[in-house]
XYZ file of N, CA and C in Angstrom:
798
model
N -46.414 24.641 16.892
C -45.716 24.520 15.605
C -46.348 23.408 14.774
N -46.599 23.720 13.537
C -47.257 22.740 12.671
C -46.284 21.628 12.278
N -46.706 20.383 12.433
C -45.877 19.248 12.058
C -45.860 19.072 10.548
N -44.711 18.732 9.967
C -44.659 18.522 8.522
C -45.482 17.303 8.125
N -46.054 17.368 6.947
C -46.859 16.252 6.472
C -45.969 15.063 6.124
N -46.593 13.905 6.048
C -45.860 12.690 5.683
C -45.228 12.846 4.307
N -45.956 13.482 3.391
C -45.430 13.670 2.039
C -44.187 14.562 2.062
N -44.221 15.602 2.916
C -43.066 16.503 2.991
C -41.848 15.775 3.548
N -42.079 14.930 4.561
C -40.974 14.172 5.147
C -40.378 13.216 4.128
N -41.230 12.513 3.394
C -40.741 11.576 2.379
C -40.010 12.302 1.269
N -40.525 13.470 0.884
C -39.875 14.256 -0.168
C -38.491 14.707 0.282
N -38.409 15.167 1.537
C -37.117 15.594 2.063
C -36.135 14.426 2.126
N -36.629 13.256 2.552
C -35.772 12.074 2.618
C -35.273 11.687 1.235
N -36.161 11.806 0.233
C -35.766 11.472 -1.138
C -34.681 12.416 -1.638
N -34.814 13.705 -1.298
C -33.812 14.682 -1.726
C -32.467 14.385 -1.073
N -32.517 14.104 0.243
C -31.272 13.787 0.961
C -30.639 12.518 0.398
N -31.480 11.498 0.157
C -30.961 10.250 -0.395
C -30.339 10.447 -1.766
N -31.024 11.211 -2.615
C -30.495 11.472 -3.957
C -29.187 12.243 -3.879
N -29.133 13.200 -2.939
C -27.893 13.959 -2.779
C -26.753 13.076 -2.321
N -27.047 12.141 -1.397
C -26.017 11.229 -0.923
C -25.493 10.330 -2.020
N -26.411 9.811 -2.836
C -25.998 8.955 -3.951
C -25.168 9.755 -4.950
N -25.615 10.992 -5.214
C -24.867 11.835 -6.149
C -23.464 12.125 -5.646
N -23.354 12.416 -4.341
C -22.042 12.686 -3.775
C -21.155 11.446 -3.834
N -21.762 10.289 -3.561
C -21.001 9.030 -3.613
C -20.451 8.778 -5.005
N -21.248 9.022 -6.013
C -20.815 8.787 -7.390
C -19.813 9.837 -7.853
N -19.955 11.059 -7.334
C -19.098 12.154 -7.796
C -17.733 12.157 -7.122
N -17.645 11.601 -5.897
C -16.392 11.691 -5.146
C -15.200 11.083 -5.874
N -15.293 9.853 -6.384
C -14.132 9.314 -7.115
C -13.744 10.176 -8.310
N -14.731 10.679 -9.020
C -14.428 11.556 -10.165
C -13.701 12.806 -9.695
N -14.147 13.380 -8.573
C -13.535 14.591 -8.040
C -12.084 14.337 -7.636
N -11.785 13.136 -7.132
C -10.446 12.830 -6.648
C -9.485 12.392 -7.745
N -9.981 12.175 -8.948
C -9.096 11.738 -10.032
C -8.069 12.830 -10.320
N -6.804 12.495 -10.303
C -5.765 13.530 -10.437
C -5.588 13.979 -11.872
N -5.021 15.152 -12.016
C -4.664 15.652 -13.344
C -3.358 14.992 -13.772
N -2.949 15.249 -14.985
C -1.693 14.690 -15.486
C -0.522 15.247 -14.680
N 0.509 14.439 -14.447
C 1.681 14.927 -13.705
C 2.297 16.138 -14.387
N 2.743 17.095 -13.589
C 3.330 18.317 -14.120
C 4.832 18.321 -13.865
N 5.578 18.789 -14.826
C 7.017 18.907 -14.648
C 7.323 20.182 -13.869
N 8.536 20.274 -13.350
C 8.915 21.449 -12.577
C 8.891 22.705 -13.438
N 9.071 22.542 -14.751
C 9.053 23.693 -15.640
C 7.677 24.344 -15.713
N 6.641 23.602 -15.327
C 5.287 24.138 -15.362
C 4.889 24.827 -14.064
N 5.727 24.749 -13.044
C 5.416 25.371 -11.773
C 5.673 26.870 -11.817
N 5.070 27.575 -10.878
C 5.303 29.014 -10.772
C 6.739 29.254 -10.318
N 7.292 30.447 -10.580
C 8.660 30.733 -10.118
C 8.827 30.532 -8.624
N 7.805 30.897 -7.832
C 7.905 30.739 -6.383
C 7.951 29.264 -5.996
N 7.122 28.439 -6.653
C 7.108 27.011 -6.355
C 8.422 26.357 -6.769
N 8.952 26.763 -7.905
C 10.229 26.207 -8.354
C 11.344 26.570 -7.383
N 11.319 27.794 -6.884
C 12.344 28.232 -5.934
C 12.251 27.423 -4.642
N 11.030 27.110 -4.218
C 10.841 26.311 -3.001
C 11.391 24.901 -3.197
N 11.118 24.293 -4.356
C 11.642 22.959 -4.640
C 13.170 22.969 -4.657
N 13.735 23.951 -5.341
C 15.200 24.041 -5.424
C 15.820 24.211 -4.049
N 15.193 25.038 -3.219
C 15.724 25.265 -1.877
C 15.617 24.008 -1.021
N 14.549 23.232 -1.212
C 14.342 22.027 -0.421
C 15.428 20.995 -0.676
N 15.951 20.953 -1.901
C 16.951 19.956 -2.262
C 18.359 20.538 -2.364
N 18.542 21.759 -1.901
C 19.826 22.443 -2.085
C 20.991 21.679 -1.461
N 20.780 21.069 -0.290
C 21.875 20.375 0.396
C 21.703 18.861 0.376
N 20.969 18.368 -0.625
C 20.713 16.929 -0.733
C 21.344 16.390 -2.009
N 22.037 15.264 -1.896
C 22.569 14.591 -3.077
C 21.425 13.811 -3.711
N 20.856 14.347 -4.778
C 19.627 13.777 -5.343
C 19.804 12.333 -5.800
N 20.973 11.973 -6.302
C 21.181 10.612 -6.785
C 21.186 9.596 -5.648
N 21.420 10.055 -4.418
C 21.433 9.167 -3.260
C 20.099 9.160 -2.529
N 19.114 9.873 -3.058
C 17.812 9.979 -2.413
C 16.870 8.919 -2.968
N 16.393 8.045 -2.097
C 15.491 6.956 -2.491
C 14.116 7.171 -1.872
N 13.092 7.006 -2.666
C 11.721 6.991 -2.160
C 11.437 5.556 -1.724
N 11.329 5.327 -0.418
C 11.242 3.955 0.084
C 9.830 3.545 0.497
N 8.816 4.294 0.083
C 7.457 3.890 0.442
C 6.501 4.150 -0.715
N 6.614 3.338 -1.732
C 5.719 3.424 -2.891
C 5.132 2.035 -3.135
N 3.824 1.918 -2.920
C 3.169 0.619 -3.111
C 2.948 0.332 -4.593
N 3.265 -0.894 -5.001
C 2.870 -1.381 -6.314
C 1.603 -2.207 -6.106
N 0.529 -1.818 -6.751
C -0.739 -2.536 -6.615
C -1.278 -2.868 -7.996
N -2.251 -3.760 -8.039
C -2.836 -4.141 -9.324
C -4.144 -4.869 -9.121
N -4.779 -5.201 -10.233
C -6.041 -5.933 -10.219
C -5.826 -7.330 -10.796
N -6.662 -8.284 -10.412
C -6.487 -9.657 -10.905
C -6.459 -9.750 -12.429
N -7.271 -8.928 -13.108
C -7.334 -9.013 -14.562
C -6.099 -8.440 -15.252
N -5.185 -7.857 -14.471
C -3.975 -7.307 -15.063
C -2.962 -8.365 -15.450
N -3.119 -9.582 -14.945
C -2.224 -10.679 -15.326
C -0.903 -10.677 -14.591
N -0.778 -9.886 -13.509
C 0.485 -9.819 -12.769
C 0.438 -10.543 -11.434
N -0.659 -11.251 -11.188
C -0.790 -11.990 -9.948
C -1.308 -11.165 -8.789
N -1.576 -9.874 -9.019
C -2.106 -9.028 -7.953
C -3.551 -9.430 -7.649
N -3.985 -9.149 -6.424
C -5.296 -9.589 -5.966
C -5.904 -8.535 -5.054
N -7.217 -8.353 -5.162
C -7.966 -7.447 -4.293
C -9.142 -8.223 -3.724
N -9.448 -8.036 -2.450
C -10.553 -8.760 -1.829
C -11.846 -8.466 -2.594
N -12.630 -9.497 -2.942
C -13.866 -9.291 -3.720
C -14.839 -8.304 -3.086
N -14.860 -8.207 -1.746
C -15.774 -7.267 -1.092
C -15.502 -5.831 -1.506
N -14.244 -5.524 -1.837
C -13.890 -4.152 -2.197
C -14.390 -3.766 -3.587
N -14.870 -4.758 -4.337
C -15.368 -4.474 -5.684
C -16.839 -4.858 -5.821
N -17.492 -5.080 -4.687
C -18.877 -5.533 -4.698
C -19.810 -4.463 -4.137
N -20.905 -4.201 -4.863
C -21.892 -3.246 -4.378
C -22.641 -3.774 -3.158
N -22.494 -5.060 -2.859
C -23.103 -5.619 -1.654
C -22.375 -5.146 -0.395
N -21.211 -4.553 -0.568
C -20.423 -4.012 0.543
C -20.099 -2.552 0.227
N -21.073 -1.666 0.381
C -20.943 -0.287 -0.106
C -19.769 0.490 0.465
N -19.451 0.302 1.744
C -18.339 1.047 2.324
C -17.000 0.595 1.744
N -16.824 -0.723 1.614
C -15.588 -1.226 1.019
C -15.491 -0.841 -0.451
N -16.615 -0.892 -1.159
C -16.623 -0.510 -2.576
C -16.286 0.967 -2.730
N -16.818 1.799 -1.841
C -16.512 3.233 -1.905
C -15.024 3.472 -1.670
N -14.454 2.752 -0.701
C -13.027 2.879 -0.431
C -12.207 2.497 -1.664
N -12.584 1.380 -2.304
C -11.869 0.928 -3.492
C -11.978 1.952 -4.621
N -13.182 2.473 -4.853
C -13.386 3.437 -5.934
C -12.564 4.702 -5.716
N -12.482 5.141 -4.467
C -11.684 6.330 -4.158
C -10.203 6.061 -4.417
N -9.708 4.911 -3.965
C -8.299 4.574 -4.181
C -7.985 4.476 -5.677
N -8.873 3.812 -6.407
C -8.638 3.627 -7.835
C -8.617 4.967 -8.557
N -9.586 5.825 -8.254
C -9.650 7.126 -8.907
C -8.427 7.973 -8.565
N -8.046 7.977 -7.288
C -6.918 8.797 -6.860
C -5.600 8.328 -7.471
N -5.531 7.055 -7.850
C -4.312 6.533 -8.478
C -4.190 6.938 -9.942
N -5.286 7.426 -10.511
C -5.283 7.804 -11.917
C -5.597 6.663 -12.852
N -5.915 5.481 -12.299
C -6.219 4.313 -13.126
C -7.727 4.082 -13.174
N -8.143 3.174 -14.034
C -9.540 2.774 -14.156
C -9.604 1.256 -14.157
N -10.763 0.706 -13.809
C -10.898 -0.749 -13.792
C -10.734 -1.321 -15.199
N -10.179 -2.536 -15.251
C -9.998 -3.201 -16.529
C -8.610 -3.774 -16.655
N -8.339 -4.459 -17.752
C -7.040 -5.123 -17.929
C -5.861 -4.170 -18.038
N -6.130 -2.876 -18.321
C -5.039 -1.911 -18.459
C -4.745 -1.156 -17.169
N -5.458 -1.481 -16.087
C -5.298 -0.735 -14.838
C -3.879 -0.827 -14.294
N -3.294 -2.028 -14.307
C -1.951 -2.195 -13.753
C -0.939 -1.344 -14.507
N -1.008 -1.372 -15.824
C -0.064 -0.610 -16.648
C -0.238 0.888 -16.436
N -1.489 1.340 -16.313
C -1.753 2.762 -16.111
C -1.228 3.228 -14.765
N -1.440 2.412 -13.740
C -0.948 2.763 -12.401
C 0.576 2.867 -12.410
N 1.234 1.863 -12.983
C 2.698 1.857 -12.987
C 3.259 3.013 -13.798
N 2.662 3.290 -14.952
C 3.153 4.372 -15.803
C 3.078 5.715 -15.073
N 1.965 5.958 -14.396
C 1.840 7.229 -13.670
C 2.836 7.294 -12.514
N 2.995 6.186 -11.800
C 3.925 6.160 -10.671
C 5.352 6.460 -11.127
N 5.769 5.836 -12.221
C 7.118 6.073 -12.742
C 7.282 7.505 -13.233
N 6.238 8.032 -13.852
C 6.288 9.412 -14.334
C 6.434 10.389 -13.168
N 5.683 10.169 -12.102
C 5.782 11.031 -10.931
C 7.176 10.954 -10.309
N 7.735 9.759 -10.271
C 9.077 9.599 -9.711
C 10.105 10.369 -10.539
N 10.044 10.215 -11.842
C 11.021 10.883 -12.714
C 10.900 12.398 -12.595
N 9.679 12.896 -12.507
C 9.491 14.338 -12.373
C 9.998 14.838 -11.019
N 9.858 14.025 -9.981
C 10.274 14.456 -8.647
C 11.787 14.371 -8.461
N 12.374 13.289 -8.946
C 13.805 13.085 -8.723
C 14.363 12.122 -9.763
N 14.687 12.608 -10.929
C 15.095 11.727 -12.035
C 16.380 10.947 -11.788
N 17.201 11.361 -10.826
C 18.456 10.651 -10.578
C 18.394 9.727 -9.368
N 17.265 9.730 -8.657
C 17.124 8.896 -7.473
C 16.514 7.540 -7.792
N 16.199 6.794 -6.748
C 15.625 5.460 -6.900
C 14.226 5.412 -6.288
N 13.414 4.533 -6.841
C 12.058 4.304 -6.352
C 11.981 2.870 -5.838
N 11.734 2.699 -4.553
C 11.618 1.369 -3.959
C 10.153 0.959 -3.967
N 9.813 -0.004 -4.820
C 8.422 -0.464 -4.933
C 8.167 -1.619 -3.972
N 7.018 -1.548 -3.294
C 6.700 -2.495 -2.240
C 5.734 -3.587 -2.691
N 6.085 -4.817 -2.413
C 5.128 -5.921 -2.530
C 4.267 -5.930 -1.264
N 3.263 -6.810 -1.230
C 2.384 -6.858 -0.057
C 1.850 -8.273 0.096
N 2.275 -8.949 1.178
C 1.891 -10.340 1.401
C 0.486 -10.433 1.987
N -0.072 -11.627 1.953
C -1.410 -11.881 2.481
C -1.373 -12.057 4.001
N -2.547 -12.080 4.597
C -2.698 -12.437 6.007
C -2.352 -13.927 6.148
N -1.610 -14.250 7.181
C -1.248 -15.639 7.476
C -1.591 -15.910 8.933
N -2.283 -17.020 9.202
C -2.734 -17.287 10.565
C -1.632 -17.959 11.395
N -1.974 -18.277 12.634
C -0.993 -18.823 13.569
C -0.455 -20.187 13.151
N -1.185 -20.892 12.280
C -0.718 -22.204 11.824
C 0.208 -22.101 10.627
N 0.371 -20.889 10.103
C 1.197 -20.697 8.921
C 0.433 -20.767 7.621
N -0.901 -20.820 7.701
C -1.736 -20.916 6.508
C -2.179 -19.531 6.032
N -2.081 -19.296 4.743
C -2.541 -18.038 4.155
C -4.059 -17.963 4.223
N -4.583 -16.793 4.595
C -6.026 -16.597 4.712
C -6.420 -15.318 3.974
N -6.837 -15.473 2.733
C -7.174 -14.292 1.943
C -8.526 -13.692 2.318
N -9.328 -14.418 3.077
C -10.581 -13.815 3.537
C -10.289 -12.672 4.504
N -9.085 -12.638 5.061
C -8.703 -11.581 6.003
C -7.646 -10.659 5.406
N -7.456 -10.753 4.099
C -6.501 -9.893 3.387
C -7.263 -8.866 2.559
N -6.802 -7.625 2.546
C -7.434 -6.601 1.714
C -6.910 -6.651 0.279
N -5.608 -6.843 0.142
C -5.022 -6.956 -1.203
C -3.693 -7.678 -1.095
N -3.232 -8.174 -2.229
C -1.948 -8.866 -2.301
C -1.216 -8.396 -3.551
N 0.051 -8.051 -3.383
C 0.927 -7.747 -4.522
C 2.105 -8.708 -4.462
N 2.218 -9.630 -5.415
C 3.247 -10.673 -5.331
C 4.672 -10.143 -5.442
N 5.580 -10.816 -4.790
C 6.998 -10.472 -4.922
C 7.460 -10.549 -6.365
N 6.942 -11.530 -7.086
C 7.375 -11.731 -8.471
C 7.061 -10.512 -9.345
N 5.919 -9.899 -9.099
C 5.528 -8.709 -9.875
C 6.500 -7.560 -9.612
N 6.812 -7.325 -8.340
C 7.729 -6.241 -7.997
C 9.122 -6.502 -8.572
N 9.568 -7.747 -8.513
C 10.890 -8.083 -9.046
C 10.941 -7.872 -10.561
N 9.848 -8.201 -11.270
C 9.815 -8.003 -12.723
C 9.911 -6.520 -13.075
N 9.205 -5.693 -12.330
C 9.248 -4.251 -12.598
C 10.650 -3.704 -12.316
N 11.249 -4.146 -11.214
C 12.592 -3.682 -10.877
C 13.610 -4.093 -11.944
N 13.415 -5.266 -12.515
C 14.334 -5.726 -13.558
C 14.165 -4.926 -14.852
N 12.968 -4.376 -15.040
C 12.676 -3.664 -16.286
C 13.049 -2.188 -16.243
N 13.176 -1.617 -15.063
C 13.435 -0.175 -14.939
C 14.623 0.063 -14.019
N 15.619 0.741 -14.528
C 16.855 0.965 -13.771
C 16.623 1.797 -12.519
N 15.616 2.654 -12.548
C 15.366 3.538 -11.403
C 14.618 2.849 -10.271
N 14.177 1.605 -10.479
C 13.345 0.910 -9.493
C 14.160 -0.132 -8.728
N 13.912 -0.202 -7.430
C 14.450 -1.266 -6.594
C 13.266 -2.009 -5.965
N 13.403 -3.311 -5.800
C 12.302 -4.134 -5.290
C 12.381 -4.296 -3.781
N 11.221 -4.172 -3.142
C 11.090 -4.499 -1.726
C 10.043 -5.600 -1.625
N 10.454 -6.796 -1.263
C 9.525 -7.913 -1.173
C 8.667 -7.826 0.081
N 7.758 -8.758 0.211
C 6.904 -8.827 1.402
C 6.717 -10.297 1.758
N 7.100 -10.649 2.973
C 7.010 -12.034 3.435
C 6.453 -12.053 4.851
N 5.391 -12.811 5.043
C 4.840 -12.985 6.382
C 5.729 -13.952 7.149
N 6.203 -13.567 8.346
C 7.164 -14.424 9.064
C 6.577 -15.725 9.581
N 5.234 -15.852 9.607
C 4.626 -17.090 10.086
C 4.570 -18.170 9.006
N 4.869 -17.826 7.767
C 4.865 -18.840 6.697
C 5.909 -19.911 7.011
N 5.574 -21.125 6.665
C 6.514 -22.226 6.911
C 7.789 -22.077 6.092
N 7.684 -21.421 4.950
C 8.852 -21.221 4.092
C 9.328 -19.769 4.112
N 9.068 -19.054 5.212
C 9.396 -17.628 5.273
C 10.883 -17.368 5.029
N 11.751 -18.140 5.669
C 13.190 -17.920 5.502
C 13.614 -18.187 4.063
N 13.075 -19.228 3.462
C 13.407 -19.539 2.071
C 12.956 -18.402 1.145
N 11.804 -17.823 1.441
C 11.322 -16.700 0.621
C 12.238 -15.487 0.769
N 12.699 -15.227 1.975
C 13.633 -14.122 2.189
C 14.922 -14.360 1.404
N 15.431 -15.566 1.472
C 16.666 -15.876 0.750
C 16.500 -15.724 -0.754
N 15.351 -16.136 -1.280
C 15.096 -16.006 -2.711
C 15.017 -14.536 -3.119
N 14.391 -13.723 -2.287
C 14.303 -12.292 -2.588
C 15.684 -11.644 -2.566
N 16.487 -12.000 -1.588
C 17.843 -11.443 -1.511
C 18.648 -11.827 -2.752
N 18.515 -13.068 -3.178
C 19.250 -13.531 -4.361
C 18.784 -12.812 -5.622
N 17.510 -12.384 -5.635
C 16.953 -11.698 -6.809
C 17.214 -10.197 -6.786
N 17.852 -9.697 -5.717
C 18.231 -8.287 -5.683
C 17.315 -7.381 -4.881
N 16.386 -7.945 -4.124
C 15.512 -7.112 -3.298
C 16.329 -6.385 -2.235
N 15.854 -5.203 -1.836
C 16.597 -4.404 -0.860
C 15.952 -4.428 0.523
N 14.743 -4.977 0.628
C 14.072 -4.984 1.917
C 12.836 -5.842 1.917
N 12.159 -5.844 3.072
C 10.924 -6.590 3.270
C 9.878 -5.621 3.823
N 8.681 -5.688 3.267
C 7.586 -4.805 3.672
C 6.582 -5.536 4.556
N 6.206 -4.887 5.667
C 5.181 -5.405 6.570
C 4.113 -4.350 6.834
N 2.915 -4.818 7.099
C 1.874 -4.014 7.730
C 1.245 -4.920 8.794
N 1.843 -4.972 9.993
C 1.471 -5.971 10.999
C -0.019 -6.013 11.324
N -0.655 -4.843 11.444
C -2.075 -4.810 11.803
C -2.929 -5.532 10.773
N -2.616 -5.346 9.500
C -3.407 -5.932 8.424
C -3.005 -7.372 8.119
N -1.753 -7.724 8.372
C -1.261 -9.058 8.045
C -1.357 -10.029 9.210
N -1.612 -9.508 10.429
C -1.667 -10.380 11.598
C -0.295 -10.785 12.090
N 0.669 -9.867 12.041
C 2.044 -10.168 12.463
C 2.314 -9.525 13.822
N 2.804 -10.320 14.752
C 3.271 -9.789 16.035
C 4.793 -9.670 15.949
N 5.325 -8.459 15.746
C 6.782 -8.294 15.597
C 7.564 -8.690 16.847
N 6.880 -8.785 17.999
C 7.569 -9.155 19.231
C 7.521 -10.631 19.539
N 6.989 -11.434 18.622
C 6.852 -12.866 18.861
C 8.156 -13.614 18.566
N 8.477 -14.638 19.375
C 9.649 -15.486 19.082
C 9.526 -16.179 17.722
N 8.314 -16.270 17.184
C 8.132 -16.911 15.878
C 8.866 -16.144 14.782
N 9.229 -14.894 15.054
C 9.901 -14.069 14.049
C 11.428 -14.192 14.101
N 11.961 -14.902 15.076
C 13.410 -14.894 15.284
C 14.197 -15.414 14.084
N 13.787 -16.543 13.523
C 14.508 -17.088 12.358
C 14.392 -16.128 11.177
N 13.242 -15.499 11.047
C 13.018 -14.517 9.991
C 13.967 -13.330 10.164
N 14.057 -12.823 11.396
C 14.955 -11.698 11.659
C 16.410 -12.075 11.372
N 16.788 -13.270 11.734
C 18.165 -13.717 11.478
C 18.452 -13.727 9.977
N 17.454 -14.119 9.181
C 17.635 -14.136 7.730
C 17.784 -12.716 7.183
N 17.015 -11.770 7.730
C 17.152 -10.377 7.296
C 18.546 -9.849 7.580
N 19.058 -10.154 8.766
C 20.396 -9.696 9.132
C 21.449 -10.338 8.234
N 21.309 -11.629 8.003
C 22.299 -12.355 7.197
C 22.380 -11.802 5.780
N 21.243 -11.368 5.255
C 21.211 -10.888 3.867
C 21.140 -9.371 3.763
N 21.312 -8.694 4.898
C 21.348 -7.229 4.944
C 20.098 -6.602 4.300
N 18.943 -7.145 4.631
C 17.683 -6.616 4.137
C 17.028 -5.740 5.204
N 16.537 -4.597 4.783
C 15.868 -3.670 5.690
C 14.419 -4.093 5.871
N 13.898 -3.966 7.084
C 12.480 -4.205 7.347
C 11.760 -2.859 7.324
N 10.856 -2.692 6.365
C 10.045 -1.478 6.256
C 8.648 -1.817 6.747
N 8.217 -1.190 7.838
C 6.966 -1.603 8.457
C 6.145 -0.419 8.943
N 4.823 -0.537 8.827
C 3.916 0.464 9.389
C 3.888 0.337 10.911
N 3.615 1.448 11.584
C 3.350 1.430 13.020
C 2.120 2.296 13.292
N 1.570 2.168 14.494
C 0.406 2.963 14.856
C -0.877 2.382 14.301
N -1.941 3.176 14.367
C -3.244 2.738 13.887
C -3.241 2.609 12.374
N -3.958 1.619 11.873
C -4.093 1.403 10.433
C -5.553 1.601 10.038
N -5.791 2.565 9.134
C -7.150 2.866 8.699
C -7.349 2.690 7.195
N -6.248 2.535 6.442
C -6.374 2.442 4.988
C -6.952 1.103 4.547
N -6.641 0.038 5.287
C -7.180 -1.288 4.999
C -7.707 -1.883 6.300
N -8.464 -2.977 6.196
C -9.080 -3.579 7.368
C -8.020 -4.140 8.319
N -8.077 -3.691 9.581
C -7.100 -4.162 10.552
C -7.598 -4.036 11.989
N -8.873 -3.773 12.185
C -9.380 -3.395 13.501
C -9.061 -4.394 14.601
N -9.207 -5.688 14.340
C -9.015 -6.673 15.411
C -7.552 -6.889 15.760
N -6.639 -6.313 14.976
C -5.208 -6.502 15.238
C -4.464 -5.179 15.391
N -5.173 -4.107 15.752
C -4.530 -2.797 15.849
C -3.382 -2.786 16.856
N -3.463 -3.614 17.877
C -2.403 -3.634 18.898
C -1.047 -4.014 18.303
N -1.068 -4.709 17.170
C 0.186 -5.145 16.551
C 0.937 -3.993 15.882
N 0.304 -2.822 15.821
C 0.983 -1.646 15.279
C 1.818 -0.908 16.314
N 1.863 -1.409 17.543
C 2.653 -0.778 18.597
C 4.140 -0.826 18.235
N 4.795 0.325 18.061
C 6.210 0.311 17.647
C 7.134 -0.346 18.666
N 6.714 -0.437 19.932
C 7.566 -1.081 20.933
C 7.763 -2.563 20.645
N 6.844 -3.159 19.871
C 6.993 -4.570 19.514
C 8.188 -4.799 18.593
N 8.693 -3.736 17.993
C 9.832 -3.859 17.082
C 11.166 -3.962 17.822
N 11.132 -3.860 19.148
C 12.375 -4.018 19.914
C 13.045 -5.355 19.625
N 12.230 -6.383 19.425
C 12.792 -7.713 19.177
C 13.612 -7.715 17.882
N 13.085 -7.052 16.856
C 13.814 -6.964 15.583
C 15.105 -6.168 15.759
N 15.034 -5.061 16.473
C 16.217 -4.227 16.691
C 17.265 -4.969 17.516
N 16.804 -5.679 18.540
C 17.741 -6.445 19.367
C 18.425 -7.551 18.563
N 17.736 -8.038 17.526
C 18.324 -9.077 16.661
C 19.290 -8.496 15.640
N 19.358 -7.157 15.568
C 20.271 -6.520 14.628
C 19.655 -6.114 13.309
N 18.327 -6.188 13.204
C 17.642 -5.816 11.962
C 17.609 -4.296 11.831
N 17.878 -3.795 10.640
C 17.683 -2.384 10.340
C 16.206 -2.174 10.033
N 15.552 -1.273 10.748
C 14.118 -1.094 10.659
C 13.763 0.327 10.229
N 12.903 0.445 9.248
C 12.285 1.711 8.890
C 10.826 1.608 9.318
N 10.412 2.400 10.289
C 9.078 2.292 10.865
C 8.244 3.521 10.518
């Protein structure tokens, strides 16, 4: 069999490389969603399926309890994204960020936060105009000494931002996020409860939280005292960086919270 020439090999490599770059650039565009559609725009069969799905549900009592509020630093809301996710020096992280941004319907720039929120609220109203939308804050990684470490955080959404949105929209309820290793964790929980938050959001694998640690006991007691629900991820985490702490996603670690009387959504 005749071996391909060096020129043919290089030409083939160039074609493959160009195709890969083209696919990389096209993927975020491909994932950008269309404008939200109302139920009136659905086919009769789709409308019948939606109606049947909610036939025995009190829609006003139905809350969407897992909607992340995210933003960019230039939005002025205190939101933060790890610089690696926006740097071409880290192509995999940049690709992940571009896909997330495109899929959210927003674009980079000072208007990104407003565009993301507007679409999220529109989708909620179209899905269930009489229900509530629980928007989630997201705390930073905190180490064993109680110090915040943003080099190990993928993104941060401040409690203050979520509380402001909840105050502005009647359909929104705020879910704060507090790392239990913070020295002022209990004080932060109390402040959130006083401001009307309905729960606390965790992602243990990404935040470095061991839910089974005695360090969480005072935090759990504060949740019980203020009747705040703990909403937490379990299992493997692949959406954000968490590889070295995947073991913290074990749902059995939440026994400590349950034994303390905390209401947990896992």
